[in-house]
Short mmCIF file of C-alpha atoms and ligand atoms in Angstrom, two decimals:
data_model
loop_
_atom_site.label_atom_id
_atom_site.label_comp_id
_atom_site.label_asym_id
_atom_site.label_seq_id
_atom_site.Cartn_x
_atom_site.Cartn_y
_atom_site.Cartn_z
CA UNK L 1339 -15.57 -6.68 -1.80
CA UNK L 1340 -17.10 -6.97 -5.37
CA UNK L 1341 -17.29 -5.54 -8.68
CA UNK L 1342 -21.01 -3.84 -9.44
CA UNK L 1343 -22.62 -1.97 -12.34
CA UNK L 1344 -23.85 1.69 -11.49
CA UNK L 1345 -26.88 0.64 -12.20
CA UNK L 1346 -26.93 -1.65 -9.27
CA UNK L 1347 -25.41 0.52 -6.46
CA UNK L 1348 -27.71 0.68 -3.75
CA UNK L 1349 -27.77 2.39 -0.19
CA UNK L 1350 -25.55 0.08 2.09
CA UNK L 1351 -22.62 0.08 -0.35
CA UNK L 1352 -19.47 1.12 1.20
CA UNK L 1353 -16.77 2.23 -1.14
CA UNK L 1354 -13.54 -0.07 -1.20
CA UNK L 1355 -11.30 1.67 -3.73
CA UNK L 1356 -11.38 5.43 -4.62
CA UNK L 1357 -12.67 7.02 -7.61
CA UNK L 1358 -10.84 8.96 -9.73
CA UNK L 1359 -11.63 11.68 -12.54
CA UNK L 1360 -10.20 9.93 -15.74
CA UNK L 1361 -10.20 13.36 -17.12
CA UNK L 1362 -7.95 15.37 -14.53
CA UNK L 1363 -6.91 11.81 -12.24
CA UNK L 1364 -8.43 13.67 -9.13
CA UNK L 1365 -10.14 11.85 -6.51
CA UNK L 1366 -14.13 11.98 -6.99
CA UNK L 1367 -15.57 9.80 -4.34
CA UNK L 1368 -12.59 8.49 -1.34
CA UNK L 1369 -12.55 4.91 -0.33
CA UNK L 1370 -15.06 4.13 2.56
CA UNK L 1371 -17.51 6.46 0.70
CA UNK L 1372 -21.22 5.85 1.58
CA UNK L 1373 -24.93 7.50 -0.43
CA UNK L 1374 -22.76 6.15 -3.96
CA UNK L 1375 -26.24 5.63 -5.37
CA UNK L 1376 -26.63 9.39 -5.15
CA UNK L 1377 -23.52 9.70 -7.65
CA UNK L 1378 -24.17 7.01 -9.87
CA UNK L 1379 -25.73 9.54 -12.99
CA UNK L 1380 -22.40 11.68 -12.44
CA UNK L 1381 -20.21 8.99 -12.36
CA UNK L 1382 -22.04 7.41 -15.78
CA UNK L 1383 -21.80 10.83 -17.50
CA UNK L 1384 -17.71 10.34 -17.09
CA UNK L 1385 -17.50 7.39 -18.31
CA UNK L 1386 -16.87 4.67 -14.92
CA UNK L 1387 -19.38 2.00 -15.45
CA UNK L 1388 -18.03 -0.33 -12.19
CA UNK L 1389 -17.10 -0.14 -8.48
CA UNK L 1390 -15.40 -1.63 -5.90
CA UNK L 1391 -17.39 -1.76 -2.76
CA UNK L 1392 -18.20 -3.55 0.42
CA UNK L 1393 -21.53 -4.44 1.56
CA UNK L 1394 -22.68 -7.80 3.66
CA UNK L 1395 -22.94 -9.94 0.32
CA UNK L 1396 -19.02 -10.10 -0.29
CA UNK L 1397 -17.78 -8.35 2.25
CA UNK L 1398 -14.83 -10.62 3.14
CA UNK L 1399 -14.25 -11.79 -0.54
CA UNK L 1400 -10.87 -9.89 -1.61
CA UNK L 1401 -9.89 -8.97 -5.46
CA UNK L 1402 -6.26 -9.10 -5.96
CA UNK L 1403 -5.13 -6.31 -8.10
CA UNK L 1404 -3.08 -7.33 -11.41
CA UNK L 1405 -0.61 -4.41 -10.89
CA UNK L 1406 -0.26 -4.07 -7.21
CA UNK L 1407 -0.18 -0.17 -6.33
CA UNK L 1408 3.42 0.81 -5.42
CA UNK L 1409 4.67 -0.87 -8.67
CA UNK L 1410 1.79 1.01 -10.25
CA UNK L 1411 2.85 4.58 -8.76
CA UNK L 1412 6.77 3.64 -9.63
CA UNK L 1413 6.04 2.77 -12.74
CA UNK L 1414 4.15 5.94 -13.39
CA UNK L 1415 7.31 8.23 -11.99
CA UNK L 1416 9.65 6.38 -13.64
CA UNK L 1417 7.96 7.04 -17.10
CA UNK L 1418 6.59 10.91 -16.05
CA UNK L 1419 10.26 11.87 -15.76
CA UNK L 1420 10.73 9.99 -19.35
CA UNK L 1421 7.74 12.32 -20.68
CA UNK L 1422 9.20 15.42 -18.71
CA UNK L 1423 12.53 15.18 -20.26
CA UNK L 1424 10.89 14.46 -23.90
CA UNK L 1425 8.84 18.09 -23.16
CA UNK L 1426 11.93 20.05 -22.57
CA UNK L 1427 13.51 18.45 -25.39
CA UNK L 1428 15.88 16.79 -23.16
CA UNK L 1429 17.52 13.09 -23.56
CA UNK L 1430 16.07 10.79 -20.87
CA UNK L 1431 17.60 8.37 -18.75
CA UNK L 1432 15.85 5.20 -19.92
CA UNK L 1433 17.56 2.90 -17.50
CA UNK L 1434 14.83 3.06 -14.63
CA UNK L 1435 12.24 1.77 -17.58
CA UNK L 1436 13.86 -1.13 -18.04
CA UNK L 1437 13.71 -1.69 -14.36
CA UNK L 1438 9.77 -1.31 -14.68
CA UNK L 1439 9.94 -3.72 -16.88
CA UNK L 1440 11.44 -6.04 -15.24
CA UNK L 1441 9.07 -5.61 -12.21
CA UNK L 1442 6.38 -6.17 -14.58
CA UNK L 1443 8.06 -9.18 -16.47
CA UNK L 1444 8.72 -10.54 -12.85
CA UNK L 1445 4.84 -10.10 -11.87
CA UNK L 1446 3.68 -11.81 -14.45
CA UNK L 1447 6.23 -14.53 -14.35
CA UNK L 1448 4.95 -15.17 -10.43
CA UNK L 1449 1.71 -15.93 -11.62
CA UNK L 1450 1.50 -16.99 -15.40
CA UNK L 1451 -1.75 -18.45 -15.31
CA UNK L 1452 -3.32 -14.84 -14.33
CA UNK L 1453 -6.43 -13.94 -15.50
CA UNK L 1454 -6.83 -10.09 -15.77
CA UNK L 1455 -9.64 -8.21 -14.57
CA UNK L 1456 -9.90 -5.71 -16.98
CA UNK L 1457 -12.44 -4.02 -14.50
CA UNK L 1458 -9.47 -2.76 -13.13
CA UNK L 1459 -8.11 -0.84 -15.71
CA UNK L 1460 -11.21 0.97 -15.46
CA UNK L 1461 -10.52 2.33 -11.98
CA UNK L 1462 -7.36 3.91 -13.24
CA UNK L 1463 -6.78 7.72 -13.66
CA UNK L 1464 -7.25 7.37 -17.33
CA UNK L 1465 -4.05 9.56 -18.34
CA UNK L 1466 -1.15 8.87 -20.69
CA UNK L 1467 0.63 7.17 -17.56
CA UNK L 1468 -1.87 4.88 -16.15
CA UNK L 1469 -2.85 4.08 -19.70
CA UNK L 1470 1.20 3.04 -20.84
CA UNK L 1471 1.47 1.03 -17.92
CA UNK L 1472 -2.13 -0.93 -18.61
CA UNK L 1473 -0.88 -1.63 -22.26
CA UNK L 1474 2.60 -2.46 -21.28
CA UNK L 1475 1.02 -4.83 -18.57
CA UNK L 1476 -1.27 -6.57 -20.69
CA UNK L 1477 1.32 -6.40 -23.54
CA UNK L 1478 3.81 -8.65 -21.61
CA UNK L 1479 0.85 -10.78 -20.46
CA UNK L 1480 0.01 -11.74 -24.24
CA UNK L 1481 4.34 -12.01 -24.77
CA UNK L 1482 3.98 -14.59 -21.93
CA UNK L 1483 1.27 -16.47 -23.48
CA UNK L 1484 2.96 -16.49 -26.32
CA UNK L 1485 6.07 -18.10 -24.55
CA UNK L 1486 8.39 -15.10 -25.49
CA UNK L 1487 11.85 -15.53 -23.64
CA UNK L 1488 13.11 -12.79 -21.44
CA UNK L 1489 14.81 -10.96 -23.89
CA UNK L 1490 11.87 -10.47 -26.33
CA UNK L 1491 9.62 -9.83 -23.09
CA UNK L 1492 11.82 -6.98 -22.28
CA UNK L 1493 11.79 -5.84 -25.62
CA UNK L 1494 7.63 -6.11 -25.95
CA UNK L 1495 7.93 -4.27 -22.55
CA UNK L 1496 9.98 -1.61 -23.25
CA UNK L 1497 7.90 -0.34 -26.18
CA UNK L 1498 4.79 -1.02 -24.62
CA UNK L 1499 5.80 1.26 -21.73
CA UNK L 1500 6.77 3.80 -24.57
CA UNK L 1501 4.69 3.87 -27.17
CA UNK L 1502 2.98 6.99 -26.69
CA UNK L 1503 6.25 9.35 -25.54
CA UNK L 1504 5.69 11.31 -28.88
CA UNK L 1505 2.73 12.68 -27.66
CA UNK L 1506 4.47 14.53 -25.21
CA UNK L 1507 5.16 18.22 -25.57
CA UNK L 1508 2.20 18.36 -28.28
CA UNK L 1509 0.11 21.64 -28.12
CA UNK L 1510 -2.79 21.41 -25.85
CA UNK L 1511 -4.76 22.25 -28.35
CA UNK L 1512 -4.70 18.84 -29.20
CA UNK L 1513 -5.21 17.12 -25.73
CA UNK L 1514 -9.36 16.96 -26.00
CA UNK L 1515 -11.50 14.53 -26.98
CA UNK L 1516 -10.59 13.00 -30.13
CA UNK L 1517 -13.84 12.67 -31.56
CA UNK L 1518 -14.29 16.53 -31.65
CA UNK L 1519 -10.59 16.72 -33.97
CA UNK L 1520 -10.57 18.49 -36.99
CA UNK L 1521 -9.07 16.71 -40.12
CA UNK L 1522 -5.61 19.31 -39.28
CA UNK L 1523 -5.81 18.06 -35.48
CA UNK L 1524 -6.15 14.34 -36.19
CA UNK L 1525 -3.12 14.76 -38.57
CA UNK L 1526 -0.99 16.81 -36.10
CA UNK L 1527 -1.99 13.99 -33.53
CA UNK L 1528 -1.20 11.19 -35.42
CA UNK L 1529 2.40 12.15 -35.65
CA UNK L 1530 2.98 11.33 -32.29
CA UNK L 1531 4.15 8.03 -33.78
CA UNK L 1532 6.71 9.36 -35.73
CA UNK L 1533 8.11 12.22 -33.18
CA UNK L 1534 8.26 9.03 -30.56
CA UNK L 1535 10.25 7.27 -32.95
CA UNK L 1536 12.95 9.63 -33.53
CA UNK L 1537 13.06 10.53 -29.82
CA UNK L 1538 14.68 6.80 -29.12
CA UNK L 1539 16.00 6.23 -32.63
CA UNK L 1540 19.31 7.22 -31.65
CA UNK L 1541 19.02 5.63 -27.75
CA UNK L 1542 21.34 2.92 -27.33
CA UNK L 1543 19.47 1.34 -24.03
CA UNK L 1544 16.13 0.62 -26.33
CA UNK L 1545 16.15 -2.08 -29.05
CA UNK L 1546 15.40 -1.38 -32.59
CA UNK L 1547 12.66 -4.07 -32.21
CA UNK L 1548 11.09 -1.65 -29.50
CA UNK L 1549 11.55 1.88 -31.53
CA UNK L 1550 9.65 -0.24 -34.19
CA UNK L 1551 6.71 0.05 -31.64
CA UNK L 1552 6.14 4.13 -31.03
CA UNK L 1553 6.29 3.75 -34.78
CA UNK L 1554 3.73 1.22 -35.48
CA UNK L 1555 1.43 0.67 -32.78
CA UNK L 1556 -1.12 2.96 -34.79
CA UNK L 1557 -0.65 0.35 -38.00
CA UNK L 1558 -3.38 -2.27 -38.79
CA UNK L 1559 -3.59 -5.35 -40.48
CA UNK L 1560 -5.62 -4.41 -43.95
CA UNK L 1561 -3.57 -1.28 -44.24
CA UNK L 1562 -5.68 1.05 -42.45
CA UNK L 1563 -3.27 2.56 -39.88
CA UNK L 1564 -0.89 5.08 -39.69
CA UNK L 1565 1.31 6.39 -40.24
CA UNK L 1566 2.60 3.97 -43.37
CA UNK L 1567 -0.64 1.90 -43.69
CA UNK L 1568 1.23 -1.13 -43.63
CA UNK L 1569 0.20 -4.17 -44.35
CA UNK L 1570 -0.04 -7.04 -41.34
CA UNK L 1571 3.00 -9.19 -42.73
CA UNK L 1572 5.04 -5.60 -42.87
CA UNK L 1573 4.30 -5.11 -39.07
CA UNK L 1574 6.33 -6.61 -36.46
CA UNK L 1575 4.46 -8.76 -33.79
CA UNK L 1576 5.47 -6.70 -31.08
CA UNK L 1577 3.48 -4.10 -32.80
CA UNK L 1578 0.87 -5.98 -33.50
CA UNK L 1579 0.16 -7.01 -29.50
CA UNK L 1580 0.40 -3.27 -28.65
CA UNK L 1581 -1.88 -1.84 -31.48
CA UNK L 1582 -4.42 -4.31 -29.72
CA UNK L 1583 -3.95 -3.87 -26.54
CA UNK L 1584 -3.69 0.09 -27.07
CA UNK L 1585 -7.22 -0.29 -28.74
CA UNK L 1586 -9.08 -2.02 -26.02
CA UNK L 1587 -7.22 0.09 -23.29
CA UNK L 1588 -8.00 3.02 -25.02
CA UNK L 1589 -11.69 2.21 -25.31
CA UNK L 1590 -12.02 0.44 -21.86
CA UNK L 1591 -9.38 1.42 -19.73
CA UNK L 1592 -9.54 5.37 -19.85
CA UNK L 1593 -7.28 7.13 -22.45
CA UNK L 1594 -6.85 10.83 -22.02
CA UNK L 1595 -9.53 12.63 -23.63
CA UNK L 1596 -11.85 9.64 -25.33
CA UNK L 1597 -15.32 8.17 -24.36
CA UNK L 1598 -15.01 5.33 -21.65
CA UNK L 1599 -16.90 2.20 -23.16
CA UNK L 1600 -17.77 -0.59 -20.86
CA UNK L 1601 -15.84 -3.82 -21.37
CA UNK L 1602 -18.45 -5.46 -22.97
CA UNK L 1603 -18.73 -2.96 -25.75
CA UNK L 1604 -15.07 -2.40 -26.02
CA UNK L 1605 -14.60 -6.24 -26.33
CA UNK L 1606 -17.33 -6.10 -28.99
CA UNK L 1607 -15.29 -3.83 -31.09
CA UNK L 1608 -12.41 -5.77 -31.04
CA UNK L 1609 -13.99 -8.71 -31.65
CA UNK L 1610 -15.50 -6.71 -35.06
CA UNK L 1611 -12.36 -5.73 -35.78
CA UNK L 1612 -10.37 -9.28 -35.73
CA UNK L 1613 -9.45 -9.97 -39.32
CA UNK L 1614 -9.31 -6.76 -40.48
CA UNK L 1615 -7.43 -4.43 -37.73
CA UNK L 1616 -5.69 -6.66 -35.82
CA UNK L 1617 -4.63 -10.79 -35.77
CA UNK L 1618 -7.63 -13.27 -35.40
CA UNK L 1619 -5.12 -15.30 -33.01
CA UNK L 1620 -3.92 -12.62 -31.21
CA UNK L 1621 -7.73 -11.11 -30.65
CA UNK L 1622 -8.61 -15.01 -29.15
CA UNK L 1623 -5.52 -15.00 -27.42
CA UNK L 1624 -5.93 -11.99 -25.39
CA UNK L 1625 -9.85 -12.13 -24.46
CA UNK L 1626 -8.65 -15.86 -22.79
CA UNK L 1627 -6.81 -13.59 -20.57
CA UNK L 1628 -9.58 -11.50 -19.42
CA UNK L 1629 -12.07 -13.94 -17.10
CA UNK L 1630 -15.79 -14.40 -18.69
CA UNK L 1631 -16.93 -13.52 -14.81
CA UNK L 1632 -14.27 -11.95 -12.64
CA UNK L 1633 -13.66 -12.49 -9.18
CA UNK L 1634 -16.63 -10.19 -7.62
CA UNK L 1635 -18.94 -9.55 -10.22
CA UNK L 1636 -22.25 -10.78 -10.09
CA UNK L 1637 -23.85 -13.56 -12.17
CA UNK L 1638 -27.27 -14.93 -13.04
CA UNK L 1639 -27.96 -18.55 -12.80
CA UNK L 1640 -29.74 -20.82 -15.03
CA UNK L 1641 -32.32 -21.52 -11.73
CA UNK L 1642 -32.98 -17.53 -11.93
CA UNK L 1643 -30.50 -16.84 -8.45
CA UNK L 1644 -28.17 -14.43 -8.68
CA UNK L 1645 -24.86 -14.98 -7.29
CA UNK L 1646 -21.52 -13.44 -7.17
CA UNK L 1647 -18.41 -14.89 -8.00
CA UNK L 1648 -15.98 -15.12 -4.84
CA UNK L 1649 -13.39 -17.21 -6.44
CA UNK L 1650 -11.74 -19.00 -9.77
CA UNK L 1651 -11.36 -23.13 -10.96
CA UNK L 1652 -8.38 -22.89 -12.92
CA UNK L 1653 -9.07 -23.49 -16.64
CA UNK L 1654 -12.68 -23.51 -16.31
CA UNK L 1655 -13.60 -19.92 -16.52
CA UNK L 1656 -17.19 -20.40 -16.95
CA UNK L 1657 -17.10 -22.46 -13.50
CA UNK L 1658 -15.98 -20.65 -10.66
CA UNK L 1659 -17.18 -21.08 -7.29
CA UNK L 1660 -20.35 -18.67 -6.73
CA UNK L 1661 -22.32 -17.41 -3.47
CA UNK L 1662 -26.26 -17.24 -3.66
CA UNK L 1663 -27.80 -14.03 -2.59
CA UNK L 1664 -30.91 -13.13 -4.38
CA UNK L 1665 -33.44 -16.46 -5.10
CA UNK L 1666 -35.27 -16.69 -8.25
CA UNK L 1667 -38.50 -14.63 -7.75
CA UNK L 1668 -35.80 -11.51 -6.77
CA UNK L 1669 -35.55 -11.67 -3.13
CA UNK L 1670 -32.57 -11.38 -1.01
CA UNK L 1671 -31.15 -14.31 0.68
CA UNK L 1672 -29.01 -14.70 3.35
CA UNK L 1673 -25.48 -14.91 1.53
CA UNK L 1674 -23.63 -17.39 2.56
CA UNK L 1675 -25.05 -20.61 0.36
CA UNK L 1676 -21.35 -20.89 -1.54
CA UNK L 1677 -22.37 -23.33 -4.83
CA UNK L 1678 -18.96 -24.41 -6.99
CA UNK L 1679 -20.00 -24.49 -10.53
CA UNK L 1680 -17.28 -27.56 -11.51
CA UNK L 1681 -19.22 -30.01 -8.93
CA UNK L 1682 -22.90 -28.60 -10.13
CA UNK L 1683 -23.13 -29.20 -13.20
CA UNK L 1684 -26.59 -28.59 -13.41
CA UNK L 1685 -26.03 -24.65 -13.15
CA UNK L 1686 -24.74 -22.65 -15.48
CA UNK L 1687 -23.90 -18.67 -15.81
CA UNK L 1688 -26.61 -17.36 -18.39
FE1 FE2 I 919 -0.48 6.02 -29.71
#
């Protein structure tokens, strides 16, 4: 399978994994889907700028996914009972979160080295569920990075996976598109950070060091978050790796209610934004986690081929082993002509 732009769907494309609405999480287009070029203005207009399909380029190339899809779909239950319980007012039982944690912490742990394809996240629902369990992924990813020991990684995780229960039970008034708010709306909605506070404040199963991130997650580093505009040395690191993971999810990954960017633009943004919003460090940190060229996308050569990537060299991520399928004057080629970037070191990705 591989990774391509909308732009670039053409007739013989098969579809690998399904589509779904990030809006409502229904399925658009079901795997094994054919005529995707006939969707591709629709599918733009929502906001998916990638697919996953099958054609005779990279047919038999396969993309592992970061968060394999039962742990996904428990993950998901595990925290929709969490927001159910917060709706009705009721105390949850926070003990099968820290489970999910663990499962997450143990994922990551199996594989520290990984490299996430943020393409990915971009084939998620795109509601409050999919999107906690994206940040609280990545969020533990950056922990391990940063060599956290279990005990802060389960702490990171658990108010990751939390961070945005106080926006459960809000009128749905104020579930829309958050560029359309009106100054009372984006007020009202920025108290979820408070309200998701207080629900855990008195929980004895999370940490104070994870309460501290419902409350902060919205803070930024020159003092122009919410809700106390703190300053960066006032905000706790766990906080910190949320608030910028939350960001990029949010704008790439498919957040309720909010304009899907492509990665490139939503890494753009953060990139603007190191220094002022969030941690230089932690901004360099996390885009070494997300591959330059992911397994199955396609690349352009510095000969004029164009190639897609089929697999990885480990700490070279601007070198990983490519198959030929168009030559330089645009033509299609037989795929199959495999070229490893590390041993040709006359190509390079342009
Ligand atoms: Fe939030």
């Amino acid at each position: 399978m591989r990774i391509v732009a909308v732009e670039e769907l053409t007739a013989d494309m098969e579809l690998v994994r399904e589509v779904l609405d990030p809006d409502t999480g229904r399925i658009l287009l079901m795997k094994g889907a054919r005529g995707l070029v006939h969707h591709a203005d629709r599918l733009r207009g929502i906001g998916i700028h990638y697919l996953y399909v099958k054609d005779d380029i990279a047919g038999d190339v396969e993309i592992p996914a970061a968060i394999a899809e039962e742990t996904r779909i428990c993950a998901e239950q595990a925290l929709d009972r969490i927001y159910e319980k917060c709706e009705l007012d009721q105390r949850p039982d926070y003990q099968q979160i820290k489970q999910t944690v663990r499962i997450l912490i143990g994922k990551i742990l199996d594989n520290p080295d990984m490299l996430v394809n943020v393409y990915e996240m971009q084939c998620c629902g795109g509601d409050f569920l999919s999107h906690s369990v994206n940040v609280a992924f990545l969020s533990l990813l950056m922990g391990s990075r940063l060599e956290y020991d279990d005990e802060k990684m389960q702490k990171l995780g658990m108010g990751a996976l939390l961070h945005d229960i106080g926006v459960a039970g809000m009128p749905s008034s104020l579930l829309k598109n958050r560029e359309e708010f009106t100054v009372e709306e984006k007020l009202l909605y920025e108290q979820h950070a408070v309200i998701g506070y207080y629900r855990v404040k008195d929980s004895w199963e999370i940490s104070p060091l994870s309460r501290g991130v419902l409350l902060c997650h919205h803070e930024r580093s020159d003092g122009s978050g919410y809700p106390r505009r703190l300053l960066k040395g006032d905000i706790h690191e766990f906080s910190r790796i949320v608030g910028l993971v939350d960001c990029l999810e949010e704008l790439a990954g498919g957040h309720p209610f909010s304009r899907r960017l492509s990665i490139q633009e939503a890494l753009e943004i953060l990139n603007s934004k190191a220094g002022d919003w969030f941690d230089r460090e932690l901004v360099k940190l996390f885009v070494d986690c997300i591959p330059a060229c992911p397994t199955g996308t396609t690349v352009l050569l510095n000969d004029g081929r164009k190639a897609v990537v089929v697999a990885q060299n480990k700490g070279f991520p601007l070198r990983p082993v490519v198959r030929i399928f168009e030559d330089a004057a645009g033509k299609r080629v037989a795929p199959g002509q495999e070229v490893d970037l590390l041993q040709a070191n006359y190509l390079v990705i342009v």
